[in-house]
Amino acid sequence: MKFTFYGHSCFGIETNGKKFLFDPFISGNELAVGIVDVEKIEADYIFVSHGHGDHVADLISIAKRTDAMVIGAYEVVSWAEKNGVKNLRHMNFGPAVLEFGKFHFLPAAHSSSLPDGTYGGNPGGFLFHDTEQKFYYSGDTCLTMDMQLIPMYAKLDFAILPIGGNFTMDAADALIAADFIKCDKIIGIHFDTFGYIKIDHEAVKEKFRTAGKELILPEIGASIEL
Ligand code: NI
Ligand code: MN
């Protein structure tokens, strides 16, 4: 399985012969300028955690160009529909099945409004059961007790969690989350993009190492084989 980081909370996963893209935000991310070419990103499915601009800025353009299916909260997907996207999967929380297998859309504790100011429904995250490795992407969220449900559903191979603080969990909270979800391999995202969420890379990695867990901080544009 290949993980490619496009910066902030935007990443691609290649699995089951398909390309999954998450939270497309490249335009407007100064750290991704000159590294990531939005026009070259391919996708079969685009999973959207919530409606904030730093998660949907390039959703419409990539969805139209690739004809990837847009999957997320009913309100977020309806916004994509209103903007001309045709391949859609409107959801609310719970399990669903697509051609690649079963997944859950699960609650996040955050907020969600769309770039046009309309209501974005509830923010969420995704848990994948039938991918080559089982994984969980929490979306933007603080630490929640609900995360303790995840190991009842799946024995995770890895998880993707925000670690920048201020808008989401920081690394200390993500370490507790890693215990809640019973997962030792965490890919940290949602850090460094804005002033509020700049982190000390070595310090947070050491925090995880000391706890016997691995924290991967991907480089923008880089791919990791998982
Ligand atoms: Ni957000
Ligand atoms: Mn965000």
PDB file of C-alpha atoms and ligand atoms in Angstrom:
ATOM      1  CA  MET A   1       0.000   0.000   0.000  1.00  0.00           C
ATOM      2  CA  LYS A   2       1.328   3.396  -0.936  1.00  0.00           C
ATOM      3  CA  PHE A   3       0.733   6.594   1.057  1.00  0.00           C
ATOM      4  CA  THR A   4       1.530   9.925  -0.642  1.00  0.00           C
ATOM      5  CA  PHE A   5       1.456  13.193   1.298  1.00  0.00           C
ATOM      6  CA  TYR A   6       0.214  16.332  -0.479  1.00  0.00           C
ATOM      7  CA  GLY A   7       0.513  18.578   2.587  1.00  0.00           C
ATOM      8  CA  HIS A   8      -1.703  19.517   5.549  1.00  0.00           C
ATOM      9  CA  SER A   9      -4.504  16.873   5.622  1.00  0.00           C
ATOM     10  CA  CYS A  10      -4.349  15.950   1.970  1.00  0.00           C
ATOM     11  CA  PHE A  11      -2.987  12.504   1.123  1.00  0.00           C
ATOM     12  CA  GLY A  12      -3.408   9.667  -1.304  1.00  0.00           C
ATOM     13  CA  ILE A  13      -3.608   5.956  -0.587  1.00  0.00           C
ATOM     14  CA  GLU A  14      -3.192   3.347  -3.299  1.00  0.00           C
ATOM     15  CA  THR A  15      -4.798   0.045  -2.403  1.00  0.00           C
ATOM     16  CA  ASN A  16      -6.934  -2.693  -3.961  1.00  0.00           C
ATOM     17  CA  GLY A  17      -5.867  -1.361  -7.365  1.00  0.00           C
ATOM     18  CA  LYS A  18      -7.603   1.975  -6.639  1.00  0.00           C
ATOM     19  CA  LYS A  19      -6.470   5.493  -5.796  1.00  0.00           C
ATOM     20  CA  PHE A  20      -8.043   7.063  -2.716  1.00  0.00           C
ATOM     21  CA  LEU A  21      -7.595  10.804  -2.161  1.00  0.00           C
ATOM     22  CA  PHE A  22      -8.379  12.545   1.125  1.00  0.00           C
ATOM     23  CA  ASP A  23      -9.259  16.169   1.919  1.00  0.00           C
ATOM     24  CA  PRO A  24      -7.912  17.895  -1.210  1.00  0.00           C
ATOM     25  CA  PHE A  25      -6.263  21.152  -0.190  1.00  0.00           C
ATOM     26  CA  ILE A  26      -3.201  22.125  -2.199  1.00  0.00           C
ATOM     27  CA  SER A  27      -4.060  25.559  -3.628  1.00  0.00           C
ATOM     28  CA  GLY A  28      -3.569  27.950  -0.751  1.00  0.00           C
ATOM     29  CA  ASN A  29      -1.047  25.763   1.048  1.00  0.00           C
ATOM     30  CA  GLU A  30       2.167  27.756   0.781  1.00  0.00           C
ATOM     31  CA  LEU A  31       4.205  24.740   1.892  1.00  0.00           C
ATOM     32  CA  ALA A  32       3.027  22.722  -1.135  1.00  0.00           C
ATOM     33  CA  VAL A  33       3.801  25.379  -3.762  1.00  0.00           C
ATOM     34  CA  GLY A  34       6.252  24.098  -6.353  1.00  0.00           C
ATOM     35  CA  ILE A  35       6.136  20.579  -4.871  1.00  0.00           C
ATOM     36  CA  VAL A  36       2.630  19.307  -5.582  1.00  0.00           C
ATOM     37  CA  ASP A  37       0.961  19.776  -8.971  1.00  0.00           C
ATOM     38  CA  VAL A  38      -2.825  19.732  -8.395  1.00  0.00           C
ATOM     39  CA  GLU A  39      -3.416  18.959 -12.070  1.00  0.00           C
ATOM     40  CA  LYS A  40      -1.474  15.700 -11.816  1.00  0.00           C
ATOM     41  CA  ILE A  41      -3.232  14.181  -8.801  1.00  0.00           C
ATOM     42  CA  GLU A  42      -5.216  11.106  -9.772  1.00  0.00           C
ATOM     43  CA  ALA A  43      -8.136   9.642  -7.855  1.00  0.00           C
ATOM     44  CA  ASP A  44     -10.849   7.015  -8.091  1.00  0.00           C
ATOM     45  CA  TYR A  45     -12.423   8.026  -4.766  1.00  0.00           C
ATOM     46  CA  ILE A  46     -12.197  11.296  -2.842  1.00  0.00           C
ATOM     47  CA  PHE A  47     -13.012  11.078   0.871  1.00  0.00           C
ATOM     48  CA  VAL A  48     -13.877  14.376   2.541  1.00  0.00           C
ATOM     49  CA  SER A  49     -13.821  14.623   6.341  1.00  0.00           C
ATOM     50  CA  HIS A  50     -15.631  17.985   6.593  1.00  0.00           C
ATOM     51  CA  GLY A  51     -16.326  21.215   4.727  1.00  0.00           C
ATOM     52  CA  HIS A  52     -13.561  23.567   5.852  1.00  0.00           C
ATOM     53  CA  GLY A  53     -11.499  25.259   3.172  1.00  0.00           C
ATOM     54  CA  ASP A  54      -8.289  23.558   4.276  1.00  0.00           C
ATOM     55  CA  HIS A  55      -9.963  20.233   3.360  1.00  0.00           C
ATOM     56  CA  VAL A  56     -12.008  21.037   0.242  1.00  0.00           C
ATOM     57  CA  ALA A  57     -10.171  23.843  -1.611  1.00  0.00           C
ATOM     58  CA  ASP A  58      -9.353  21.615  -4.607  1.00  0.00           C
ATOM     59  CA  LEU A  59     -12.215  19.134  -4.250  1.00  0.00           C
ATOM     60  CA  ILE A  60     -14.405  20.420  -7.070  1.00  0.00           C
ATOM     61  CA  SER A  61     -11.631  20.791  -9.656  1.00  0.00           C
ATOM     62  CA  ILE A  62     -10.054  17.378  -8.946  1.00  0.00           C
ATOM     63  CA  ALA A  63     -13.430  15.615  -8.799  1.00  0.00           C
ATOM     64  CA  LYS A  64     -14.495  17.083 -12.157  1.00  0.00           C
ATOM     65  CA  ARG A  65     -11.169  16.314 -13.858  1.00  0.00           C
ATOM     66  CA  THR A  66     -10.857  12.731 -12.581  1.00  0.00           C
ATOM     67  CA  ASP A  67     -14.566  11.815 -12.264  1.00  0.00           C
ATOM     68  CA  ALA A  68     -13.625  10.305  -8.878  1.00  0.00           C
ATOM     69  CA  MET A  69     -16.517   9.535  -6.537  1.00  0.00           C
ATOM     70  CA  VAL A  70     -16.851  12.147  -3.762  1.00  0.00           C
ATOM     71  CA  ILE A  71     -17.690  10.546  -0.396  1.00  0.00           C
ATOM     72  CA  GLY A  72     -18.541  12.345   2.824  1.00  0.00           C
ATOM     73  CA  ALA A  73     -21.271  13.979   4.904  1.00  0.00           C
ATOM     74  CA  TYR A  74     -24.561  14.505   3.089  1.00  0.00           C
ATOM     75  CA  GLU A  75     -24.197  18.301   3.235  1.00  0.00           C
ATOM     76  CA  VAL A  76     -20.592  18.363   1.977  1.00  0.00           C
ATOM     77  CA  VAL A  77     -21.381  16.020  -0.906  1.00  0.00           C
ATOM     78  CA  SER A  78     -24.505  18.070  -1.750  1.00  0.00           C
ATOM     79  CA  TRP A  79     -22.260  21.139  -1.977  1.00  0.00           C
ATOM     80  CA  ALA A  80     -20.030  19.266  -4.457  1.00  0.00           C
ATOM     81  CA  GLU A  81     -23.171  18.300  -6.401  1.00  0.00           C
ATOM     82  CA  LYS A  82     -24.324  21.929  -6.459  1.00  0.00           C
ATOM     83  CA  ASN A  83     -20.912  22.796  -7.909  1.00  0.00           C
ATOM     84  CA  GLY A  84     -21.279  20.362 -10.792  1.00  0.00           C
ATOM     85  CA  VAL A  85     -19.720  17.138  -9.471  1.00  0.00           C
ATOM     86  CA  LYS A  86     -21.615  14.098 -10.755  1.00  0.00           C
ATOM     87  CA  ASN A  87     -20.088  11.023  -9.085  1.00  0.00           C
ATOM     88  CA  LEU A  88     -21.299  11.213  -5.491  1.00  0.00           C
ATOM     89  CA  ARG A  89     -21.881   9.198  -2.343  1.00  0.00           C
ATOM     90  CA  HIS A  90     -23.888  11.125   0.269  1.00  0.00           C
ATOM     91  CA  MET A  91     -23.444   9.689   3.773  1.00  0.00           C
ATOM     92  CA  ASN A  92     -24.137  10.074   7.400  1.00  0.00           C
ATOM     93  CA  PHE A  93     -22.379   8.199  10.207  1.00  0.00           C
ATOM     94  CA  GLY A  94     -22.256   4.434   9.980  1.00  0.00           C
ATOM     95  CA  PRO A  95     -20.962   1.646   7.751  1.00  0.00           C
ATOM     96  CA  ALA A  96     -21.143   1.542   3.968  1.00  0.00           C
ATOM     97  CA  VAL A  97     -19.889  -0.678   1.178  1.00  0.00           C
ATOM     98  CA  LEU A  98     -18.372   0.366  -2.141  1.00  0.00           C
ATOM     99  CA  GLU A  99     -16.622  -1.694  -4.834  1.00  0.00           C
ATOM    100  CA  PHE A 100     -13.384  -1.774  -2.788  1.00  0.00           C
ATOM    101  CA  GLY A 101     -15.156  -3.056   0.344  1.00  0.00           C
ATOM    102  CA  LYS A 102     -16.523  -1.934   3.666  1.00  0.00           C
ATOM    103  CA  PHE A 103     -15.753   1.286   5.507  1.00  0.00           C
ATOM    104  CA  HIS A 104     -17.223   3.403   8.294  1.00  0.00           C
ATOM    105  CA  PHE A 105     -17.858   7.137   8.372  1.00  0.00           C
ATOM    106  CA  LEU A 106     -17.425   8.028  12.046  1.00  0.00           C
ATOM    107  CA  PRO A 107     -17.935  11.180  14.140  1.00  0.00           C
ATOM    108  CA  ALA A 108     -15.225  13.753  14.796  1.00  0.00           C
ATOM    109  CA  ALA A 109     -15.491  16.485  17.419  1.00  0.00           C
ATOM    110  CA  HIS A 110     -14.937  19.629  15.346  1.00  0.00           C
ATOM    111  CA  SER A 111     -17.162  21.888  13.196  1.00  0.00           C
ATOM    112  CA  SER A 112     -18.027  21.947   9.500  1.00  0.00           C
ATOM    113  CA  SER A 113     -19.089  24.774   7.237  1.00  0.00           C
ATOM    114  CA  LEU A 114     -18.509  25.095   3.511  1.00  0.00           C
ATOM    115  CA  PRO A 115     -16.598  27.819   1.641  1.00  0.00           C
ATOM    116  CA  ASP A 116     -19.926  29.467   0.629  1.00  0.00           C
ATOM    117  CA  GLY A 117     -20.908  29.690   4.302  1.00  0.00           C
ATOM    118  CA  THR A 118     -23.518  26.924   4.182  1.00  0.00           C
ATOM    119  CA  TYR A 119     -23.843  24.252   6.845  1.00  0.00           C
ATOM    120  CA  GLY A 120     -21.483  21.311   6.336  1.00  0.00           C
ATOM    121  CA  GLY A 121     -23.243  18.744   8.510  1.00  0.00           C
ATOM    122  CA  ASN A 122     -21.186  16.888  11.072  1.00  0.00           C
ATOM    123  CA  PRO A 123     -17.426  16.454  10.634  1.00  0.00           C
ATOM    124  CA  GLY A 124     -16.116  12.904  10.544  1.00  0.00           C
ATOM    125  CA  GLY A 125     -13.381  10.398   9.873  1.00  0.00           C
ATOM    126  CA  PHE A 126     -13.102   7.122   7.962  1.00  0.00           C
ATOM    127  CA  LEU A 127     -12.247   3.563   8.992  1.00  0.00           C
ATOM    128  CA  PHE A 128     -11.355   1.067   6.249  1.00  0.00           C
ATOM    129  CA  HIS A 129     -11.899  -2.647   6.777  1.00  0.00           C
ATOM    130  CA  ASP A 130     -11.200  -4.217   3.394  1.00  0.00           C
ATOM    131  CA  THR A 131      -8.144  -2.339   2.174  1.00  0.00           C
ATOM    132  CA  GLU A 132      -4.816  -4.216   1.976  1.00  0.00           C
ATOM    133  CA  GLN A 133      -4.067  -2.860   5.432  1.00  0.00           C
ATOM    134  CA  LYS A 134      -6.777  -1.654   7.806  1.00  0.00           C
ATOM    135  CA  PHE A 135      -6.515   2.018   8.606  1.00  0.00           C
ATOM    136  CA  TYR A 136      -8.321   4.919  10.251  1.00  0.00           C
ATOM    137  CA  TYR A 137      -8.233   8.608   9.339  1.00  0.00           C
ATOM    138  CA  SER A 138      -9.826  10.657  12.112  1.00  0.00           C
ATOM    139  CA  GLY A 139     -10.289  13.933  10.211  1.00  0.00           C
ATOM    140  CA  ASP A 140      -9.995  17.138  12.241  1.00  0.00           C
ATOM    141  CA  THR A 141     -10.947  16.265  15.799  1.00  0.00           C
ATOM    142  CA  CYS A 142      -9.996  16.578  19.420  1.00  0.00           C
ATOM    143  CA  LEU A 143      -9.434  13.408  21.413  1.00  0.00           C
ATOM    144  CA  THR A 144     -12.740  11.593  21.958  1.00  0.00           C
ATOM    145  CA  MET A 145     -13.849   8.561  23.950  1.00  0.00           C
ATOM    146  CA  ASP A 146     -15.590   7.341  20.780  1.00  0.00           C
ATOM    147  CA  MET A 147     -12.144   6.367  19.457  1.00  0.00           C
ATOM    148  CA  GLN A 148     -12.238   3.456  21.912  1.00  0.00           C
ATOM    149  CA  LEU A 149     -14.854   1.832  19.673  1.00  0.00           C
ATOM    150  CA  ILE A 150     -12.403   1.499  16.802  1.00  0.00           C
ATOM    151  CA  PRO A 151     -10.488  -1.572  18.051  1.00  0.00           C
ATOM    152  CA  MET A 152     -13.858  -3.300  18.490  1.00  0.00           C
ATOM    153  CA  TYR A 153     -14.336  -2.859  14.747  1.00  0.00           C
ATOM    154  CA  ALA A 154     -10.833  -3.465  13.399  1.00  0.00           C
ATOM    155  CA  LYS A 155      -7.257  -4.334  14.299  1.00  0.00           C
ATOM    156  CA  LEU A 156      -5.557  -1.363  12.679  1.00  0.00           C
ATOM    157  CA  ASP A 157      -2.277  -1.505  10.776  1.00  0.00           C
ATOM    158  CA  PHE A 158      -1.868   2.257  10.879  1.00  0.00           C
ATOM    159  CA  ALA A 159      -3.783   5.473  11.520  1.00  0.00           C
ATOM    160  CA  ILE A 160      -3.625   9.034  10.239  1.00  0.00           C
ATOM    161  CA  LEU A 161      -4.193  11.619  12.975  1.00  0.00           C
ATOM    162  CA  PRO A 162      -3.908  15.410  13.241  1.00  0.00           C
ATOM    163  CA  ILE A 163      -1.157  16.493  15.628  1.00  0.00           C
ATOM    164  CA  GLY A 164      -0.869  20.273  15.244  1.00  0.00           C
ATOM    165  CA  GLY A 165      -3.099  21.346  18.157  1.00  0.00           C
ATOM    166  CA  ASN A 166      -5.221  24.512  18.311  1.00  0.00           C
ATOM    167  CA  PHE A 167      -7.857  23.225  15.830  1.00  0.00           C
ATOM    168  CA  THR A 168      -7.358  19.507  16.542  1.00  0.00           C
ATOM    169  CA  MET A 169      -5.446  17.122  18.795  1.00  0.00           C
ATOM    170  CA  ASP A 170      -1.798  17.860  19.443  1.00  0.00           C
ATOM    171  CA  ALA A 171       0.852  15.120  19.589  1.00  0.00           C
ATOM    172  CA  ALA A 172       0.219  14.415  23.293  1.00  0.00           C
ATOM    173  CA  ASP A 173      -3.496  13.869  22.614  1.00  0.00           C
ATOM    174  CA  ALA A 174      -2.725  11.847  19.487  1.00  0.00           C
ATOM    175  CA  LEU A 175      -0.583   9.558  21.639  1.00  0.00           C
ATOM    176  CA  ILE A 176      -3.602   8.910  23.901  1.00  0.00           C
ATOM    177  CA  ALA A 177      -5.697   8.414  20.751  1.00  0.00           C
ATOM    178  CA  ALA A 178      -3.151   5.831  19.558  1.00  0.00           C
ATOM    179  CA  ASP A 179      -3.779   3.935  22.815  1.00  0.00           C
ATOM    180  CA  PHE A 180      -7.556   4.261  22.417  1.00  0.00           C
ATOM    181  CA  ILE A 181      -7.460   2.859  18.873  1.00  0.00           C
ATOM    182  CA  LYS A 182      -4.755   0.284  19.809  1.00  0.00           C
ATOM    183  CA  CYS A 183      -2.437   1.286  17.004  1.00  0.00           C
ATOM    184  CA  ASP A 184       1.360   1.648  17.174  1.00  0.00           C
ATOM    185  CA  LYS A 185       1.963   3.245  13.781  1.00  0.00           C
ATOM    186  CA  ILE A 186       0.665   6.794  13.409  1.00  0.00           C
ATOM    187  CA  ILE A 187       1.088   9.155  10.470  1.00  0.00           C
ATOM    188  CA  GLY A 188       0.846  12.723  11.751  1.00  0.00           C
ATOM    189  CA  ILE A 189      -0.837  15.392   9.639  1.00  0.00           C
ATOM    190  CA  HIS A 190      -2.410  18.870  10.091  1.00  0.00           C
ATOM    191  CA  PHE A 191       0.848  20.436  11.331  1.00  0.00           C
ATOM    192  CA  ASP A 192       3.144  23.322  10.257  1.00  0.00           C
ATOM    193  CA  THR A 193       0.739  24.731   7.621  1.00  0.00           C
ATOM    194  CA  PHE A 194      -0.227  27.797   9.670  1.00  0.00           C
ATOM    195  CA  GLY A 195       1.489  29.622  12.529  1.00  0.00           C
ATOM    196  CA  TYR A 196      -0.840  28.170  15.161  1.00  0.00           C
ATOM    197  CA  ILE A 197       0.047  24.580  14.319  1.00  0.00           C
ATOM    198  CA  LYS A 198       3.837  24.662  13.924  1.00  0.00           C
ATOM    199  CA  ILE A 199       5.455  21.782  15.794  1.00  0.00           C
ATOM    200  CA  ASP A 200       8.896  20.569  16.867  1.00  0.00           C
ATOM    201  CA  HIS A 201       9.301  17.435  14.721  1.00  0.00           C
ATOM    202  CA  GLU A 202      12.022  15.760  16.763  1.00  0.00           C
ATOM    203  CA  ALA A 203      10.279  16.399  20.094  1.00  0.00           C
ATOM    204  CA  VAL A 204       6.970  14.867  18.995  1.00  0.00           C
ATOM    205  CA  LYS A 205       8.636  11.868  17.364  1.00  0.00           C
ATOM    206  CA  GLU A 206      10.627  11.285  20.572  1.00  0.00           C
ATOM    207  CA  LYS A 207       7.403  11.487  22.606  1.00  0.00           C
ATOM    208  CA  PHE A 208       5.982   8.613  20.538  1.00  0.00           C
ATOM    209  CA  ARG A 209       9.234   6.622  20.573  1.00  0.00           C
ATOM    210  CA  THR A 210       9.384   6.810  24.368  1.00  0.00           C
ATOM    211  CA  ALA A 211       5.854   5.377  24.490  1.00  0.00           C
ATOM    212  CA  GLY A 212       6.889   2.494  22.193  1.00  0.00           C
ATOM    213  CA  LYS A 213       5.011   3.861  19.200  1.00  0.00           C
ATOM    214  CA  GLU A 214       6.065   5.190  15.824  1.00  0.00           C
ATOM    215  CA  LEU A 215       5.092   8.667  14.607  1.00  0.00           C
ATOM    216  CA  ILE A 216       5.725   9.252  10.911  1.00  0.00           C
ATOM    217  CA  LEU A 217       5.842  12.898   9.806  1.00  0.00           C
ATOM    218  CA  PRO A 218       5.649  12.681   6.017  1.00  0.00           C
ATOM    219  CA  GLU A 219       7.440  15.128   3.736  1.00  0.00           C
ATOM    220  CA  ILE A 220       5.167  16.974   1.307  1.00  0.00           C
ATOM    221  CA  GLY A 221       5.290  15.246  -2.069  1.00  0.00           C
ATOM    222  CA  ALA A 222       6.850  12.070  -0.659  1.00  0.00           C
ATOM    223  CA  SER A 223       5.431   8.570  -0.853  1.00  0.00           C
ATOM    224  CA  ILE A 224       5.736   5.919   1.833  1.00  0.00           C
ATOM    225  CA  GLU A 225       5.316   2.188   1.264  1.00  0.00           C
ATOM    226  CA  LEU A 226       3.211   0.793   4.115  1.00  0.00           C
TER     227      LEU A 226
HETATM  228 NI    NI B   1     -11.468  21.900  10.069  1.00  0.00          NI
HETATM  229 MN    MN B   2      -8.466  21.558   9.198  1.00  0.00          MN
END
